[in-house]
Short mmCIF file of C-alpha atoms in Angstrom, two decimals:
data_model
loop_
_atom_site.label_atom_id
_atom_site.label_comp_id
_atom_site.label_asym_id
_atom_site.label_seq_id
_atom_site.Cartn_x
_atom_site.Cartn_y
_atom_site.Cartn_z
CA UNK A 290 1.06 17.14 -5.49
CA UNK A 291 1.82 13.47 -6.21
CA UNK A 292 -1.76 12.35 -6.78
CA UNK A 293 -2.58 8.95 -8.23
CA UNK A 294 -6.07 8.09 -9.42
CA UNK A 295 -7.70 4.81 -10.34
CA UNK A 296 -10.74 4.09 -12.46
CA UNK A 297 -13.16 2.58 -11.86
CA UNK A 298 -13.33 2.66 -8.07
CA UNK A 299 -15.44 -0.45 -8.10
CA UNK A 300 -16.61 -2.90 -10.72
CA UNK A 301 -18.84 -5.97 -10.81
CA UNK A 302 -18.54 -8.35 -13.71
CA UNK A 303 -19.65 -11.79 -14.78
CA UNK A 304 -17.33 -14.74 -14.65
CA UNK A 305 -15.44 -15.16 -17.91
CA UNK A 306 -15.41 -11.51 -18.89
CA UNK A 307 -12.43 -9.15 -18.90
CA UNK A 308 -12.05 -6.03 -16.81
CA UNK A 309 -9.67 -3.12 -17.34
CA UNK A 310 -8.47 -0.93 -14.47
CA UNK A 311 -6.70 2.36 -15.13
CA UNK A 312 -4.07 3.99 -12.96
CA UNK A 313 -3.05 7.57 -13.62
CA UNK A 314 -0.46 9.87 -12.08
CA UNK A 315 -2.20 13.23 -12.23
CA UNK A 316 0.58 15.70 -11.51
CA UNK A 317 3.84 13.90 -12.09
CA UNK A 318 5.45 11.56 -14.54
CA UNK A 319 5.58 8.02 -13.26
CA UNK A 320 8.55 6.14 -14.62
CA UNK A 321 7.54 3.08 -12.62
CA UNK A 322 4.11 1.84 -11.64
CA UNK A 323 3.25 -1.04 -9.36
CA UNK A 324 0.12 -3.16 -9.13
CA UNK A 325 -0.93 -4.71 -5.84
CA UNK A 326 -3.75 -6.95 -4.73
CA UNK A 327 -5.20 -6.94 -1.24
CA UNK A 328 -7.54 -9.50 0.25
CA UNK A 329 -9.57 -8.67 3.38
CA UNK A 330 -7.46 -8.23 6.49
CA UNK A 331 -4.31 -9.08 4.51
CA UNK A 332 -1.21 -7.19 3.44
CA UNK A 333 -0.86 -5.62 0.05
CA UNK A 334 0.72 -8.18 -2.25
CA UNK A 335 2.80 -6.97 -5.18
CA UNK A 336 1.61 -8.43 -8.47
CA UNK A 337 3.85 -6.71 -10.97
CA UNK A 338 6.15 -3.79 -11.63
CA UNK A 339 6.01 -1.88 -14.88
CA UNK A 340 8.35 0.68 -16.34
CA UNK A 341 7.10 3.02 -19.02
CA UNK A 342 7.61 1.60 -22.47
CA UNK A 343 8.76 -1.84 -21.39
CA UNK A 344 7.19 -5.13 -20.40
CA UNK A 345 6.00 -5.59 -16.86
CA UNK A 346 7.88 -7.78 -14.41
CA UNK A 347 5.51 -10.17 -12.67
CA UNK A 348 5.90 -11.63 -9.20
CA UNK A 349 6.15 -15.36 -8.78
CA UNK A 350 2.74 -16.99 -8.96
CA UNK A 351 1.08 -14.15 -10.88
CA UNK A 352 -0.06 -15.22 -14.34
CA UNK A 353 1.06 -12.64 -16.88
CA UNK A 354 -1.43 -13.88 -19.47
CA UNK A 355 -4.27 -13.40 -17.03
CA UNK A 356 -3.25 -10.05 -15.63
CA UNK A 357 -2.22 -7.94 -18.60
CA UNK A 358 -0.34 -4.78 -17.74
CA UNK A 359 0.31 -1.92 -20.11
CA UNK A 360 2.36 1.17 -19.22
CA UNK A 361 2.28 3.03 -22.50
CA UNK A 362 2.83 6.53 -21.14
CA UNK A 363 4.42 8.23 -18.17
CA UNK A 364 1.04 8.97 -16.64
CA UNK A 365 -1.02 5.88 -17.38
CA UNK A 366 -0.84 2.18 -16.63
CA UNK A 367 -3.65 -0.31 -17.12
CA UNK A 368 -4.32 -3.71 -15.59
CA UNK A 369 -6.64 -6.02 -17.48
CA UNK A 370 -8.00 -9.04 -15.68
CA UNK A 371 -8.81 -11.50 -18.46
CA UNK A 372 -11.41 -14.23 -18.15
CA UNK A 373 -12.17 -13.18 -14.61
CA UNK A 374 -13.27 -15.76 -12.05
CA UNK A 375 -14.77 -15.29 -8.58
CA UNK A 376 -11.38 -15.97 -6.97
CA UNK A 377 -10.07 -12.86 -8.73
CA UNK A 378 -12.42 -10.76 -6.62
CA UNK A 379 -10.17 -8.50 -4.61
CA UNK A 380 -9.04 -4.94 -3.99
CA UNK A 381 -6.54 -3.84 -6.62
CA UNK A 382 -4.25 -0.93 -5.79
CA UNK A 383 -1.70 0.76 -8.00
CA UNK A 384 1.17 2.96 -6.99
CA UNK A 385 3.45 5.22 -8.96
CA UNK A 386 7.00 6.43 -8.55
CA UNK A 387 8.62 9.16 -10.52
CA UNK A 388 10.33 12.50 -10.53
CA UNK A 389 8.68 13.78 -7.36
CA UNK A 390 9.81 10.76 -5.32
CA UNK A 391 12.52 12.81 -3.64
CA UNK A 392 15.05 11.50 -1.18
CA UNK A 393 12.82 8.67 -0.03
CA UNK A 394 12.09 7.39 -3.54
CA UNK A 395 8.50 7.19 -2.46
CA UNK A 396 5.66 5.33 -4.10
CA UNK A 397 2.33 7.13 -4.18
CA UNK A 398 -0.74 4.92 -3.95
CA UNK A 399 -4.00 5.16 -5.79
CA UNK A 400 -7.37 4.85 -4.03
CA UNK A 401 -7.89 1.26 -5.16
CA UNK A 402 -10.42 -0.60 -7.28
CA UNK A 403 -12.81 -3.12 -5.79
CA UNK A 404 -13.42 -5.97 -8.24
CA UNK A 405 -16.27 -8.40 -7.66
CA UNK A 406 -16.65 -11.30 -10.07
CA UNK A 407 -20.00 -13.05 -9.97
CA UNK B 222 7.25 -15.72 7.60
CA UNK B 223 6.25 -12.11 7.11
CA UNK B 224 9.18 -9.75 7.28
CA UNK B 225 7.04 -7.08 8.96
CA UNK B 226 4.97 -7.92 12.04
CA UNK B 227 2.53 -5.49 13.59
CA UNK B 228 0.81 -5.52 16.95
CA UNK B 229 -1.79 -5.35 18.22
CA UNK B 230 -3.79 -6.73 15.31
CA UNK B 231 -6.72 -4.59 16.35
CA UNK B 232 -7.71 -2.28 19.16
CA UNK B 233 -10.60 -0.15 20.27
CA UNK B 234 -9.94 3.19 21.95
CA UNK B 235 -12.09 5.97 23.30
CA UNK B 236 -12.18 9.24 21.44
CA UNK B 237 -9.61 11.63 22.87
CA UNK B 238 -7.31 8.91 24.19
CA UNK B 239 -3.82 8.11 22.95
CA UNK B 240 -2.60 4.81 21.53
CA UNK B 241 0.64 3.28 20.31
CA UNK B 242 1.02 0.79 17.51
CA UNK B 243 4.05 -1.47 17.17
CA UNK B 244 5.98 -2.70 14.16
CA UNK B 245 8.86 -5.19 14.20
CA UNK B 246 10.74 -6.03 11.04
CA UNK B 247 13.44 -8.38 9.90
CA UNK B 248 14.06 -6.75 6.54
CA UNK B 249 17.69 -6.35 5.56
CA UNK B 250 19.20 -4.31 4.03
CA UNK B 251 16.93 -1.57 5.25
CA UNK B 252 16.37 1.68 3.39
CA UNK B 253 13.42 3.34 5.06
CA UNK B 254 10.30 2.66 7.06
CA UNK B 255 6.90 4.12 6.35
CA UNK B 256 3.60 4.27 8.16
CA UNK B 257 0.43 4.51 6.11
CA UNK B 258 -3.20 5.04 7.05
CA UNK B 259 -5.68 3.00 5.04
CA UNK B 260 -9.37 3.73 5.38
CA UNK B 261 -11.75 0.91 4.53
CA UNK B 262 -12.05 0.53 0.78
CA UNK B 263 -9.37 3.12 0.07
CA UNK B 264 -5.71 3.12 -0.87
CA UNK B 265 -2.93 3.73 1.68
CA UNK B 266 -2.06 7.33 2.51
CA UNK B 267 1.43 8.14 3.72
CA UNK B 268 1.80 9.42 7.29
CA UNK B 269 5.54 9.29 7.92
CA UNK B 270 8.74 8.09 6.29
CA UNK B 271 12.02 7.59 8.14
CA UNK B 272 15.46 6.47 7.07
CA UNK B 273 17.73 4.50 9.40
CA UNK B 274 19.31 7.75 10.60
CA UNK B 275 16.01 9.22 11.76
CA UNK B 276 14.52 8.05 15.04
CA UNK B 277 11.39 10.14 15.23
CA UNK B 278 9.08 11.97 12.89
CA UNK B 279 5.77 13.70 13.46
CA UNK B 280 2.82 14.49 11.25
CA UNK B 281 0.20 16.34 13.23
CA UNK B 282 -1.16 14.01 15.90
CA UNK B 283 0.85 11.11 14.52
CA UNK B 284 4.39 10.50 15.79
CA UNK B 285 6.51 7.65 14.53
CA UNK B 286 9.67 6.35 16.17
CA UNK B 287 12.34 4.08 14.78
CA UNK B 288 15.05 2.02 16.44
CA UNK B 289 17.10 0.62 13.60
CA UNK B 290 19.27 -1.38 16.01
CA UNK B 291 16.37 -3.39 17.40
CA UNK B 292 14.40 -3.13 14.15
CA UNK B 293 11.37 -1.73 15.87
CA UNK B 294 9.08 1.16 15.08
CA UNK B 295 6.03 2.60 16.74
CA UNK B 296 3.26 4.94 15.70
CA UNK B 297 1.71 7.06 18.43
CA UNK B 298 -1.67 8.65 17.92
CA UNK B 299 -2.42 11.55 20.23
CA UNK B 300 -5.91 12.69 21.20
CA UNK B 301 -7.62 10.23 18.90
CA UNK B 302 -10.55 11.29 16.76
CA UNK B 303 -13.33 9.24 15.22
CA UNK B 304 -11.73 9.80 11.82
CA UNK B 305 -8.63 7.97 13.03
CA UNK B 306 -10.55 4.70 12.69
CA UNK B 307 -8.58 2.89 10.01
CA UNK B 308 -5.88 0.33 9.36
CA UNK B 309 -2.35 1.56 9.98
CA UNK B 310 0.22 -0.22 7.86
CA UNK B 311 3.93 -0.42 8.52
CA UNK B 312 5.97 -0.72 5.32
CA UNK B 313 9.70 -1.31 5.09
CA UNK B 314 11.66 -0.76 1.91
CA UNK B 315 14.03 -3.48 0.83
CA UNK B 316 17.12 -3.37 -1.34
CA UNK B 317 17.23 0.33 -2.00
CA UNK B 318 13.51 0.88 -2.49
CA UNK B 319 12.97 -1.54 -5.32
CA UNK B 320 10.66 -3.60 -3.15
CA UNK B 321 8.37 -2.91 -0.20
CA UNK B 322 7.54 -5.31 2.62
CA UNK B 323 4.08 -4.69 4.07
CA UNK B 324 2.72 -5.49 7.49
CA UNK B 325 -0.87 -6.67 7.81
CA UNK B 326 -1.83 -3.49 9.58
CA UNK B 327 -3.12 -2.42 12.96
CA UNK B 328 -6.89 -2.04 12.83
CA UNK B 329 -7.87 0.90 15.04
CA UNK B 330 -11.46 1.68 15.97
CA UNK B 331 -12.14 4.92 17.80
CA UNK B 332 -15.45 5.04 19.65
CA UNK B 333 -17.18 8.10 21.09
#
């Protein structure tokens, strides 16, 4: 149980276009979803936290108008990178937390999406 | 300064050998500490989770230890296999699990 999927697993786009990444909790309801970005050989960096049905909370330095997050249901959150630029190329990982978190209130991570902006 | 420091940054070990990875943290207040395995191009997969009251936890050939007094943790890999080649990330929860502090990972390469 506690499986999180992401789609697509990798995407290449032209500079200036927008890209949408989906994050789904497959077998549990995720009341909270998190979006992270990871550059090579670096730690995961939290971008934003979203609770179902409410606006996402963005970390300092993350542009909310550039990285649009929607968490419209308990099993789906989307991250849209608008007007993508080469510096947005990175590995984007989502995680989900919900009813199966148990005593450790665990986050379950998706497999990640590799974004390359040309 | 990162709140979670891991060492060594990378290491190469022979298949079948054991290795130990270190994690030091300065996070406070501390809720729990987790070790994840992250294969290249994949998301992190949980190996162990420990609260401050737990000082050891095993998951197959992986054994994690925790000393909450010295704020140190280790991950021991026994009888390494080629599939153990990955980055091992130490993650500490902050403020009652609302935030996670990530280490940069220990990059392990197992060679035949």
